[in-house]
Amino acid sequence: KNTNFGIILLGNKGLNLLRLKSYGWPIPPGFIITTEVFRCWKLIDSYRPARQNFRQQVAAQLGKLERSTGKSFGSTQNPLLLSVRSGSSISQPGMMDTLLNVGITEKIACGIAEHTGNHWFAWDSYRRFLQCHGMAYGLERDDFDAIISDFKKKLGISLKKRFTGAQMKKIAMAYKQRVLDAGIRILEDPFEMLILCIQNVFDSWESTKARTYRKIMGISDDWGTAVTVQQMVFGNI
């Protein structure tokens, strides 16, 4: 395939994931929403038939992911959780939104805790999602770091991994309250959450920091971003 054509549509991140996959590396399954969608996003978002078609295509790809992973999106017993990441043809590190553990809710976190027996992992995963979600709507990392630092001081714990599962749940709930206190809605429907996260990534292309970075680096505002939706890999198990 024409590499230049691929990088324009798939972004640098997406194209390199496909390359790694073609070399036989164990790349977690996923799908890429191309920059073509970004360039048509205003139409898709405002024109109901186009919006419905987009949702149907995302649902179809999600079904393929469920079949390939043996997991079910929205399940409390064997949930499929996703990462949703930006990807332009030229990397813009840290400038656009990344959302982790998409598809998790408080109810699903309870299910993960129960079925894995690893309560710390379940609630740390929910905590991470809440932080990504809050930051996509303008909260700062410091807002969340202050919460976990306060718990460390109160409990006399120096490292996050030393919290118990019950303590991590309390931290996650404190994160959730911080997000809600900021007037940010937390969706409980995993599919609606995924659609919103995709929109968040597209919207973050127009964030002040992303626009400033492109101006400094001489990157065109017209290129847009792809969105890579991929099965989560858990570094916190």
mmCIF file of C-alpha atoms in Angstrom:
data_model
loop_
_atom_site.group_PDB
_atom_site.id
_atom_site.type_symbol
_atom_site.label_atom_id
_atom_site.label_comp_id
_atom_site.label_asym_id
_atom_site.label_seq_id
_atom_site.Cartn_x
_atom_site.Cartn_y
_atom_site.Cartn_z
ATOM 1 C CA LYS A 1 0.000 0.000 0.000
ATOM 2 C CA ASN A 2 1.005 3.622 -0.466
ATOM 3 C CA THR A 3 2.591 4.549 2.869
ATOM 4 C CA ASN A 4 1.967 8.273 2.484
ATOM 5 C CA PHE A 5 -1.710 7.627 1.793
ATOM 6 C CA GLY A 6 -1.856 5.380 4.854
ATOM 7 C CA ILE A 7 -0.282 7.837 7.242
ATOM 8 C CA ILE A 8 -2.622 10.622 6.135
ATOM 9 C CA LEU A 9 -5.713 8.518 6.810
ATOM 10 C CA LEU A 10 -4.552 6.413 9.758
ATOM 11 C CA GLY A 11 -2.128 8.754 11.478
ATOM 12 C CA ASN A 12 1.415 7.879 12.498
ATOM 13 C CA LYS A 13 0.315 5.842 15.514
ATOM 14 C CA GLY A 14 -2.289 3.807 13.652
ATOM 15 C CA LEU A 15 -0.023 3.097 10.686
ATOM 16 C CA ASN A 16 2.798 1.888 12.928
ATOM 17 C CA LEU A 17 0.411 -0.371 14.849
ATOM 18 C CA LEU A 18 -0.576 -1.956 11.536
ATOM 19 C CA ARG A 19 3.084 -2.360 10.618
ATOM 20 C CA LEU A 20 3.832 -4.093 13.918
ATOM 21 C CA LYS A 21 0.818 -6.348 13.382
ATOM 22 C CA SER A 22 2.052 -7.243 9.882
ATOM 23 C CA TYR A 23 5.411 -8.279 11.402
ATOM 24 C CA GLY A 24 3.620 -10.788 13.623
ATOM 25 C CA TRP A 25 3.888 -8.875 16.897
ATOM 26 C CA PRO A 26 1.078 -9.505 19.420
ATOM 27 C CA ILE A 27 -0.740 -6.196 18.951
ATOM 28 C CA PRO A 28 -4.013 -5.922 20.900
ATOM 29 C CA PRO A 29 -6.959 -5.883 18.495
ATOM 30 C CA GLY A 30 -8.766 -2.684 17.687
ATOM 31 C CA PHE A 31 -9.958 -0.440 14.891
ATOM 32 C CA ILE A 32 -9.048 2.978 13.517
ATOM 33 C CA ILE A 33 -11.475 5.790 12.755
ATOM 34 C CA THR A 34 -9.698 7.647 9.961
ATOM 35 C CA THR A 35 -8.994 11.335 9.470
ATOM 36 C CA GLU A 36 -11.715 11.254 6.797
ATOM 37 C CA VAL A 37 -14.233 10.952 9.622
ATOM 38 C CA PHE A 38 -12.599 13.877 11.438
ATOM 39 C CA ARG A 39 -12.915 16.075 8.362
ATOM 40 C CA CYS A 40 -16.617 15.195 8.074
ATOM 41 C CA TRP A 41 -17.310 15.225 11.813
ATOM 42 C CA LYS A 42 -19.460 18.370 11.889
ATOM 43 C CA LEU A 43 -21.733 16.843 9.266
ATOM 44 C CA ILE A 44 -21.804 13.453 11.003
ATOM 45 C CA ASP A 45 -22.578 15.036 14.361
ATOM 46 C CA SER A 46 -25.327 17.331 13.073
ATOM 47 C CA TYR A 47 -27.041 15.175 10.422
ATOM 48 C CA ARG A 48 -29.042 12.390 12.052
ATOM 49 C CA PRO A 49 -28.747 9.723 9.290
ATOM 50 C CA ALA A 50 -24.971 10.235 9.142
ATOM 51 C CA ARG A 51 -24.723 10.082 12.927
ATOM 52 C CA GLN A 52 -26.745 6.859 13.026
ATOM 53 C CA ASN A 53 -24.575 5.346 10.285
ATOM 54 C CA PHE A 54 -21.432 6.235 12.222
ATOM 55 C CA ARG A 55 -22.800 4.660 15.406
ATOM 56 C CA GLN A 56 -23.748 1.522 13.467
ATOM 57 C CA GLN A 57 -20.234 1.232 12.062
ATOM 58 C CA VAL A 58 -18.673 1.659 15.502
ATOM 59 C CA ALA A 59 -21.074 -0.975 16.894
ATOM 60 C CA ALA A 60 -20.134 -3.372 14.077
ATOM 61 C CA GLN A 61 -16.415 -2.957 14.781
ATOM 62 C CA LEU A 62 -17.084 -3.385 18.493
ATOM 63 C CA GLY A 63 -18.833 -6.669 17.724
ATOM 64 C CA LYS A 64 -15.760 -7.877 15.841
ATOM 65 C CA LEU A 65 -13.599 -6.920 18.819
ATOM 66 C CA GLU A 66 -15.848 -8.838 21.181
ATOM 67 C CA ARG A 67 -15.609 -11.949 19.007
ATOM 68 C CA SER A 68 -11.826 -11.735 18.654
ATOM 69 C CA THR A 69 -11.198 -11.141 22.362
ATOM 70 C CA GLY A 70 -13.911 -13.374 23.819
ATOM 71 C CA LYS A 71 -14.984 -10.445 26.003
ATOM 72 C CA SER A 72 -18.196 -8.450 26.086
ATOM 73 C CA PHE A 73 -18.373 -4.650 26.109
ATOM 74 C CA GLY A 74 -20.509 -3.604 29.079
ATOM 75 C CA SER A 75 -20.342 -6.981 30.826
ATOM 76 C CA THR A 76 -19.830 -7.043 34.580
ATOM 77 C CA GLN A 77 -18.315 -10.546 34.493
ATOM 78 C CA ASN A 78 -15.999 -10.503 31.467
ATOM 79 C CA PRO A 79 -15.798 -6.888 30.299
ATOM 80 C CA LEU A 80 -13.979 -5.598 27.251
ATOM 81 C CA LEU A 81 -12.290 -2.303 28.162
ATOM 82 C CA LEU A 82 -10.810 -0.001 25.549
ATOM 83 C CA SER A 83 -8.259 2.738 25.051
ATOM 84 C CA VAL A 84 -9.273 5.625 22.792
ATOM 85 C CA ARG A 85 -6.314 7.585 21.425
ATOM 86 C CA SER A 86 -5.615 10.333 18.945
ATOM 87 C CA GLY A 87 -3.293 9.881 15.991
ATOM 88 C CA SER A 88 -2.232 12.531 13.491
ATOM 89 C CA SER A 89 0.228 12.051 10.657
ATOM 90 C CA ILE A 90 2.808 13.958 12.724
ATOM 91 C CA SER A 91 2.940 13.068 16.405
ATOM 92 C CA GLN A 92 1.764 15.739 18.851
ATOM 93 C CA PRO A 93 2.664 14.133 22.191
ATOM 94 C CA GLY A 94 0.419 15.078 25.081
ATOM 95 C CA MET A 95 -1.495 17.665 23.090
ATOM 96 C CA MET A 96 -4.712 15.711 22.533
ATOM 97 C CA ASP A 97 -6.885 13.527 24.711
ATOM 98 C CA THR A 98 -6.211 9.887 25.548
ATOM 99 C CA LEU A 99 -8.885 7.943 27.400
ATOM 100 C CA LEU A 100 -8.153 4.654 29.154
ATOM 101 C CA ASN A 101 -10.427 1.878 30.438
ATOM 102 C CA VAL A 102 -13.316 3.156 28.339
ATOM 103 C CA GLY A 103 -16.386 1.016 28.999
ATOM 104 C CA ILE A 104 -15.882 0.788 32.749
ATOM 105 C CA THR A 105 -18.533 2.001 35.179
ATOM 106 C CA GLU A 106 -18.851 1.746 38.942
ATOM 107 C CA LYS A 107 -21.057 -1.327 38.487
ATOM 108 C CA ILE A 108 -18.560 -2.949 36.102
ATOM 109 C CA ALA A 109 -15.683 -2.153 38.465
ATOM 110 C CA CYS A 110 -17.611 -4.010 41.186
ATOM 111 C CA GLY A 111 -17.979 -6.972 38.807
ATOM 112 C CA ILE A 112 -14.277 -6.963 37.939
ATOM 113 C CA ALA A 113 -13.392 -6.916 41.634
ATOM 114 C CA GLU A 114 -15.728 -9.802 42.371
ATOM 115 C CA HIS A 115 -14.777 -12.022 39.428
ATOM 116 C CA THR A 116 -11.010 -11.458 39.491
ATOM 117 C CA GLY A 117 -10.640 -11.265 43.251
ATOM 118 C CA ASN A 118 -8.286 -8.327 42.618
ATOM 119 C CA HIS A 119 -10.127 -5.381 44.128
ATOM 120 C CA TRP A 120 -7.122 -3.057 43.903
ATOM 121 C CA PHE A 121 -6.858 -3.605 40.136
ATOM 122 C CA ALA A 122 -10.593 -3.100 39.579
ATOM 123 C CA TRP A 123 -10.812 0.191 41.438
ATOM 124 C CA ASP A 124 -7.474 1.499 40.189
ATOM 125 C CA SER A 125 -8.769 0.913 36.643
ATOM 126 C CA TYR A 126 -11.931 2.884 37.397
ATOM 127 C CA ARG A 127 -9.855 5.621 39.039
ATOM 128 C CA ARG A 128 -7.706 5.899 35.891
ATOM 129 C CA PHE A 129 -10.761 6.212 33.669
ATOM 130 C CA LEU A 130 -12.233 8.949 35.871
ATOM 131 C CA GLN A 131 -8.989 10.918 35.741
ATOM 132 C CA CYS A 132 -8.807 10.708 31.922
ATOM 133 C CA HIS A 133 -12.476 11.668 31.659
ATOM 134 C CA GLY A 134 -12.133 14.629 34.001
ATOM 135 C CA MET A 135 -9.023 15.910 32.252
ATOM 136 C CA ALA A 136 -10.820 15.742 28.892
ATOM 137 C CA TYR A 137 -13.237 18.315 30.318
ATOM 138 C CA GLY A 138 -10.689 20.705 31.740
ATOM 139 C CA LEU A 139 -9.680 19.307 35.122
ATOM 140 C CA GLU A 140 -5.935 19.203 35.770
ATOM 141 C CA ARG A 141 -3.814 16.228 36.740
ATOM 142 C CA ASP A 142 -2.990 18.149 39.918
ATOM 143 C CA ASP A 143 -6.680 18.020 40.903
ATOM 144 C CA PHE A 144 -6.456 14.237 41.070
ATOM 145 C CA ASP A 145 -2.904 14.036 42.402
ATOM 146 C CA ALA A 146 -4.037 16.140 45.370
ATOM 147 C CA ILE A 147 -6.733 13.573 46.196
ATOM 148 C CA ILE A 148 -4.444 10.560 46.154
ATOM 149 C CA SER A 149 -1.715 12.487 48.025
ATOM 150 C CA ASP A 150 -4.230 13.316 50.725
ATOM 151 C CA PHE A 151 -5.111 9.626 51.098
ATOM 152 C CA LYS A 152 -1.427 8.721 51.307
ATOM 153 C CA LYS A 153 -0.893 11.241 54.103
ATOM 154 C CA LYS A 154 -4.005 10.214 56.050
ATOM 155 C CA LEU A 155 -3.216 6.497 55.814
ATOM 156 C CA GLY A 156 0.562 6.769 56.117
ATOM 157 C CA ILE A 157 1.114 5.033 52.780
ATOM 158 C CA SER A 158 3.968 6.109 50.513
ATOM 159 C CA LEU A 159 3.239 4.122 47.342
ATOM 160 C CA LYS A 160 -0.033 3.681 45.460
ATOM 161 C CA LYS A 161 0.465 -0.069 45.105
ATOM 162 C CA ARG A 162 0.337 -0.423 48.905
ATOM 163 C CA PHE A 163 -3.271 0.701 49.210
ATOM 164 C CA THR A 164 -5.726 -2.080 49.911
ATOM 165 C CA GLY A 165 -8.523 -2.764 47.461
ATOM 166 C CA ALA A 166 -11.032 -1.125 49.816
ATOM 167 C CA GLN A 167 -8.832 1.959 50.121
ATOM 168 C CA MET A 168 -8.451 2.182 46.344
ATOM 169 C CA LYS A 169 -12.228 2.069 46.016
ATOM 170 C CA LYS A 170 -12.526 5.052 48.354
ATOM 171 C CA ILE A 171 -9.954 6.920 46.251
ATOM 172 C CA ALA A 172 -11.840 6.121 43.051
ATOM 173 C CA MET A 173 -15.069 7.373 44.613
ATOM 174 C CA ALA A 174 -13.296 10.580 45.656
ATOM 175 C CA TYR A 175 -12.158 11.013 42.038
ATOM 176 C CA LYS A 176 -15.734 10.461 40.872
ATOM 177 C CA GLN A 177 -17.038 13.075 43.285
ATOM 178 C CA ARG A 178 -14.389 15.548 42.105
ATOM 179 C CA VAL A 179 -15.513 15.067 38.511
ATOM 180 C CA LEU A 180 -19.184 15.452 39.432
ATOM 181 C CA ASP A 181 -18.464 18.518 41.575
ATOM 182 C CA ALA A 182 -16.951 20.143 38.491
ATOM 183 C CA GLY A 183 -20.282 19.698 36.700
ATOM 184 C CA ILE A 184 -18.928 16.972 34.422
ATOM 185 C CA ARG A 185 -21.373 14.210 33.525
ATOM 186 C CA ILE A 186 -20.259 10.582 33.862
ATOM 187 C CA LEU A 187 -22.136 8.300 31.474
ATOM 188 C CA GLU A 188 -23.164 4.874 32.756
ATOM 189 C CA ASP A 189 -23.961 3.412 29.303
ATOM 190 C CA PRO A 190 -20.654 1.968 27.966
ATOM 191 C CA PHE A 191 -21.546 2.445 24.283
ATOM 192 C CA GLU A 192 -22.570 6.071 24.774
ATOM 193 C CA MET A 193 -19.354 6.498 26.749
ATOM 194 C CA LEU A 194 -17.325 5.178 23.788
ATOM 195 C CA ILE A 195 -19.050 7.510 21.317
ATOM 196 C CA LEU A 196 -18.437 10.451 23.658
ATOM 197 C CA CYS A 197 -14.767 9.530 24.076
ATOM 198 C CA ILE A 198 -14.305 9.416 20.289
ATOM 199 C CA GLN A 199 -15.864 12.868 20.095
ATOM 200 C CA ASN A 200 -13.585 14.070 22.916
ATOM 201 C CA VAL A 201 -10.511 13.044 20.916
ATOM 202 C CA PHE A 202 -11.776 14.826 17.809
ATOM 203 C CA ASP A 203 -12.632 17.932 19.852
ATOM 204 C CA SER A 204 -9.202 17.969 21.485
ATOM 205 C CA TRP A 205 -7.672 18.698 18.060
ATOM 206 C CA GLU A 206 -9.031 22.226 18.523
ATOM 207 C CA SER A 207 -7.812 22.654 22.105
ATOM 208 C CA THR A 208 -5.676 25.697 22.834
ATOM 209 C CA LYS A 209 -2.564 23.658 23.621
ATOM 210 C CA ALA A 210 -2.915 21.541 20.469
ATOM 211 C CA ARG A 211 -3.403 24.587 18.242
ATOM 212 C CA THR A 212 -0.438 26.352 19.860
ATOM 213 C CA TYR A 213 1.776 23.279 19.429
ATOM 214 C CA ARG A 214 0.873 23.017 15.732
ATOM 215 C CA LYS A 215 1.600 26.712 15.222
ATOM 216 C CA ILE A 216 5.030 26.381 16.847
ATOM 217 C CA MET A 217 5.855 23.188 14.921
ATOM 218 C CA GLY A 218 4.421 24.365 11.600
ATOM 219 C CA ILE A 219 1.782 21.632 11.424
ATOM 220 C CA SER A 220 -1.355 22.320 9.409
ATOM 221 C CA ASP A 221 -4.654 22.610 11.279
ATOM 222 C CA ASP A 222 -6.368 20.951 8.311
ATOM 223 C CA TRP A 223 -4.812 17.485 8.678
ATOM 224 C CA GLY A 224 -6.961 16.371 11.566
ATOM 225 C CA THR A 225 -6.597 13.278 13.695
ATOM 226 C CA ALA A 226 -7.525 9.641 13.440
ATOM 227 C CA VAL A 227 -8.809 7.781 16.502
ATOM 228 C CA THR A 228 -7.420 4.395 17.495
ATOM 229 C CA VAL A 229 -9.809 2.266 19.555
ATOM 230 C CA GLN A 230 -7.962 -0.716 21.003
ATOM 231 C CA GLN A 231 -8.332 -3.394 23.647
ATOM 232 C CA MET A 232 -6.758 -2.281 26.902
ATOM 233 C CA VAL A 233 -3.465 -3.729 28.094
ATOM 234 C CA PHE A 234 -3.308 -3.565 31.877
ATOM 235 C CA GLY A 235 -0.016 -2.446 33.319
ATOM 236 C CA ASN A 236 -1.624 -2.302 36.761
ATOM 237 C CA ILE A 237 -2.458 -6.000 37.179
#
